[in-house]
One Martini backbone bead per residue (centre of mass of N, CA, C, O) as a GRO file, in nm:
protein
  203
    1UNK     BB    1  -0.706  -1.553   0.225
    2UNK     BB    2  -0.637  -1.411  -0.073
    3UNK     BB    3  -0.531  -1.372  -0.364
    4UNK     BB    4  -0.507  -1.105  -0.395
    5UNK     BB    5  -0.355  -1.040  -0.168
    6UNK     BB    6  -0.109  -1.204  -0.199
    7UNK     BB    7  -0.013  -1.079  -0.453
    8UNK     BB    8  -0.015  -0.780  -0.349
    9UNK     BB    9   0.224  -0.823  -0.122
   10UNK     BB   10   0.434  -0.931  -0.326
   11UNK     BB   11   0.384  -0.653  -0.499
   12UNK     BB   12   0.571  -0.503  -0.276
   13UNK     BB   13   0.817  -0.651  -0.260
   14UNK     BB   14   0.917  -0.644  -0.555
   15UNK     BB   15   0.869  -0.355  -0.509
   16UNK     BB   16   1.187  -0.331  -0.378
   17UNK     BB   17   1.443  -0.178  -0.358
   18UNK     BB   18   1.793  -0.305  -0.246
   19UNK     BB   19   2.030  -0.101  -0.059
   20UNK     BB   20   2.087  -0.442  -0.012
   21UNK     BB   21   2.204  -0.723   0.118
   22UNK     BB   22   2.074  -0.795   0.328
   23UNK     BB   23   1.746  -0.669   0.157
   24UNK     BB   24   1.783  -0.904  -0.038
   25UNK     BB   25   1.732  -1.128   0.139
   26UNK     BB   26   1.433  -1.036   0.335
   27UNK     BB   27   1.293  -1.043   0.023
   28UNK     BB   28   1.355  -1.370  -0.045
   29UNK     BB   29   1.220  -1.449   0.208
   30UNK     BB   30   0.959  -1.331   0.194
   31UNK     BB   31   0.856  -1.438  -0.099
   32UNK     BB   32   0.889  -1.692  -0.045
   33UNK     BB   33   0.683  -1.723   0.187
   34UNK     BB   34   0.453  -1.608   0.049
   35UNK     BB   35   0.476  -1.864  -0.166
   36UNK     BB   36   0.421  -2.085   0.004
   37UNK     BB   37   0.112  -2.049   0.189
   38UNK     BB   38   0.080  -1.907   0.439
   39UNK     BB   39   0.017  -1.747   0.714
   40UNK     BB   40   0.052  -1.396   0.718
   41UNK     BB   41  -0.164  -1.321   0.940
   42UNK     BB   42  -0.215  -1.251   1.271
   43UNK     BB   43  -0.454  -1.444   1.435
   44UNK     BB   44  -0.311  -1.445   1.742
   45UNK     BB   45  -0.201  -1.376   2.005
   46UNK     BB   46   0.112  -1.291   1.974
   47UNK     BB   47   0.228  -1.625   1.828
   48UNK     BB   48  -0.007  -1.645   1.539
   49UNK     BB   49   0.174  -1.693   1.381
   50UNK     BB   50   0.545  -1.665   1.394
   51UNK     BB   51   0.478  -1.568   1.085
   52UNK     BB   52   0.444  -1.221   0.994
   53UNK     BB   53   0.285  -0.921   0.937
   54UNK     BB   54   0.407  -0.572   0.935
   55UNK     BB   55   0.339  -0.193   0.925
   56UNK     BB   56   0.521   0.056   0.930
   57UNK     BB   57   0.601   0.423   0.986
   58UNK     BB   58   0.749   0.688   0.931
   59UNK     BB   59   0.747   1.026   1.058
   60UNK     BB   60   0.764   1.317   0.893
   61UNK     BB   61   0.883   1.595   0.828
   62UNK     BB   62   1.060   1.907   0.619
   63UNK     BB   63   1.321   1.822   0.673
   64UNK     BB   64   1.326   1.490   0.776
   65UNK     BB   65   1.273   1.439   0.969
   66UNK     BB   66   1.194   1.166   1.242
   67UNK     BB   67   0.982   0.950   1.443
   68UNK     BB   68   1.059   0.818   1.762
   69UNK     BB   69   0.918   0.539   1.986
   70UNK     BB   70   0.882   0.414   2.317
   71UNK     BB   71   0.862   0.123   2.342
   72UNK     BB   72   0.704  -0.088   2.589
   73UNK     BB   73   0.789  -0.418   2.512
   74UNK     BB   74   1.023  -0.404   2.424
   75UNK     BB   75   1.227  -0.194   2.448
   76UNK     BB   76   1.215   0.070   2.181
   77UNK     BB   77   1.339   0.208   1.965
   78UNK     BB   78   1.059   0.318   1.735
   79UNK     BB   79   0.835   0.285   1.456
   80UNK     BB   80   0.552   0.320   1.434
   81UNK     BB   81   0.292   0.065   1.420
   82UNK     BB   82   0.197  -0.323   1.321
   83UNK     BB   83  -0.052  -0.550   1.237
   84UNK     BB   84  -0.205  -0.731   1.023
   85UNK     BB   85  -0.489  -0.784   0.922
   86UNK     BB   86  -0.724  -1.006   0.802
   87UNK     BB   87  -0.713  -0.868   0.470
   88UNK     BB   88  -0.454  -0.669   0.465
   89UNK     BB   89  -0.289  -0.385   0.403
   90UNK     BB   90  -0.030  -0.248   0.482
   91UNK     BB   91  -0.123   0.029   0.446
   92UNK     BB   92  -0.415  -0.040   0.582
   93UNK     BB   93  -0.246  -0.028   0.882
   94UNK     BB   94  -0.173   0.228   0.883
   95UNK     BB   95  -0.434   0.377   0.821
   96UNK     BB   96  -0.500   0.288   1.151
   97UNK     BB   97  -0.285   0.330   1.346
   98UNK     BB   98  -0.209   0.668   1.274
   99UNK     BB   99  -0.470   0.759   1.478
  100UNK     BB  100  -0.413   0.555   1.736
  101UNK     BB  101  -0.094   0.603   1.806
  102UNK     BB  102  -0.121   0.968   1.732
  103UNK     BB  103  -0.356   1.142   1.617
  104UNK     BB  104  -0.362   1.102   1.248
  105UNK     BB  105  -0.299   1.086   0.939
  106UNK     BB  106  -0.246   0.933   0.670
  107UNK     BB  107   0.043   1.026   0.506
  108UNK     BB  108   0.192   1.041   0.214
  109UNK     BB  109   0.493   1.077   0.112
  110UNK     BB  110   0.558   1.231  -0.171
  111UNK     BB  111   0.879   1.079  -0.271
  112UNK     BB  112   0.701   0.746  -0.164
  113UNK     BB  113   0.401   0.673  -0.080
  114UNK     BB  114   0.203   0.404  -0.073
  115UNK     BB  115   0.481   0.212  -0.059
  116UNK     BB  116   0.724   0.098   0.057
  117UNK     BB  117   1.101   0.087   0.116
  118UNK     BB  118   1.084  -0.156   0.292
  119UNK     BB  119   1.233  -0.448   0.419
  120UNK     BB  120   1.212  -0.671   0.715
  121UNK     BB  121   1.343  -1.026   0.916
  122UNK     BB  122   1.281  -1.008   1.251
  123UNK     BB  123   1.297  -1.091   1.525
  124UNK     BB  124   1.216  -1.095   1.884
  125UNK     BB  125   1.189  -0.970   2.175
  126UNK     BB  126   1.205  -1.035   2.564
  127UNK     BB  127   1.241  -0.787   2.807
  128UNK     BB  128   1.022  -0.932   3.018
  129UNK     BB  129   0.949  -1.257   3.027
  130UNK     BB  130   0.643  -1.302   2.847
  131UNK     BB  131   0.709  -1.421   2.567
  132UNK     BB  132   0.607  -1.460   2.202
  133UNK     BB  133   0.875  -1.516   2.012
  134UNK     BB  134   0.924  -1.429   1.684
  135UNK     BB  135   0.854  -1.297   1.345
  136UNK     BB  136   0.876  -1.003   1.149
  137UNK     BB  137   0.689  -0.867   0.836
  138UNK     BB  138   0.830  -0.583   0.707
  139UNK     BB  139   0.713  -0.294   0.613
  140UNK     BB  140   0.839   0.049   0.529
  141UNK     BB  141   0.707   0.361   0.567
  142UNK     BB  142   0.603   0.704   0.489
  143UNK     BB  143   0.514   0.949   0.611
  144UNK     BB  144   0.364   1.294   0.658
  145UNK     BB  145   0.433   1.559   0.926
  146UNK     BB  146   0.352   1.771   1.141
  147UNK     BB  147   0.464   1.823   1.460
  148UNK     BB  148   0.211   2.009   1.555
  149UNK     BB  149   0.006   1.721   1.513
  150UNK     BB  150   0.122   1.612   1.745
  151UNK     BB  151   0.010   1.586   2.082
  152UNK     BB  152  -0.013   1.265   2.101
  153UNK     BB  153  -0.029   0.915   2.231
  154UNK     BB  154  -0.006   0.570   2.303
  155UNK     BB  155   0.050   0.447   2.608
  156UNK     BB  156   0.029   0.140   2.548
  157UNK     BB  157   0.293   0.177   2.368
  158UNK     BB  158   0.438   0.440   2.479
  159UNK     BB  159   0.702   0.655   2.665
  160UNK     BB  160   0.755   0.812   2.394
  161UNK     BB  161   0.872   1.081   2.180
  162UNK     BB  162   1.046   1.151   1.888
  163UNK     BB  163   1.278   1.387   1.743
  164UNK     BB  164   1.528   1.289   1.439
  165UNK     BB  165   1.787   1.264   1.275
  166UNK     BB  166   1.932   1.046   1.051
  167UNK     BB  167   2.217   1.154   1.243
  168UNK     BB  168   2.056   1.038   1.508
  169UNK     BB  169   2.021   0.743   1.477
  170UNK     BB  170   2.294   0.683   1.390
  171UNK     BB  171   2.447   0.717   1.645
  172UNK     BB  172   2.292   0.530   1.778
  173UNK     BB  173   2.254   0.241   1.942
  174UNK     BB  174   2.153  -0.089   1.804
  175UNK     BB  175   2.046  -0.192   2.069
  176UNK     BB  176   1.783  -0.003   2.100
  177UNK     BB  177   1.685  -0.096   1.827
  178UNK     BB  178   1.637  -0.183   1.546
  179UNK     BB  179   1.846  -0.348   1.328
  180UNK     BB  180   1.747  -0.160   1.084
  181UNK     BB  181   1.761   0.153   1.150
  182UNK     BB  182   2.018   0.238   1.032
  183UNK     BB  183   1.935   0.130   0.709
  184UNK     BB  184   1.680   0.317   0.691
  185UNK     BB  185   1.819   0.597   0.707
  186UNK     BB  186   2.008   0.542   0.439
  187UNK     BB  187   1.816   0.491   0.278
  188UNK     BB  188   1.594   0.731   0.279
  189UNK     BB  189   1.779   0.941   0.218
  190UNK     BB  190   1.906   0.879  -0.057
  191UNK     BB  191   1.577   0.895  -0.166
  192UNK     BB  192   1.582   1.143  -0.146
  193UNK     BB  193   1.804   1.320  -0.301
  194UNK     BB  194   1.675   1.156  -0.561
  195UNK     BB  195   1.413   1.233  -0.564
  196UNK     BB  196   1.527   1.595  -0.550
  197UNK     BB  197   1.640   1.541  -0.858
  198UNK     BB  198   1.485   1.437  -0.996
  199UNK     BB  199   1.139   1.590  -0.950
  200UNK     BB  200   1.110   1.782  -0.682
  201UNK     BB  201   1.040   1.721  -0.419
  202UNK     BB  202   0.918   1.637  -0.126
  203UNK     BB  203   0.882   1.514   0.219
   0.00000   0.00000   0.00000
């Protein structure tokens, strides 16, 4: 990985305005990790190195509802996403993974653009006893799509997909979601409202 890529990733993380103390903590953890010179991208599945970069993308429609998928390996309801490959910036990962997982091109939501909205540092789960537990440093993006444009999904990754409002997401037990999902939904809804007031942006 080049110094240019490392700096670009650090700049993306520094550009995230934390929504709460937990995100501020994870943002600083991520920056310290990046600045340490550690290998950021996964080099071998599932856990080499044991801490590596991930790009989530929350697909949203014109109403602000969000697509979540039943993830086979984790057993959780998650946004789509994937591990960043060597030399990739997170938005490059989104652009690669979105067609692979949902059959659509990634279009950044107008209110947010291609920069990440949210950052988390999370230990993965191993519900099937397969091993390979590791730590994901995840940058969360927001993608815009029409519901009827998604006619399928990668059945090697997901068993089903669902469109949910942020209120419905926050009403679900956190045990079945990414540990930060409620917080992400709250930040997304808050920033969406700010963007609409400030600029009249569409979702």
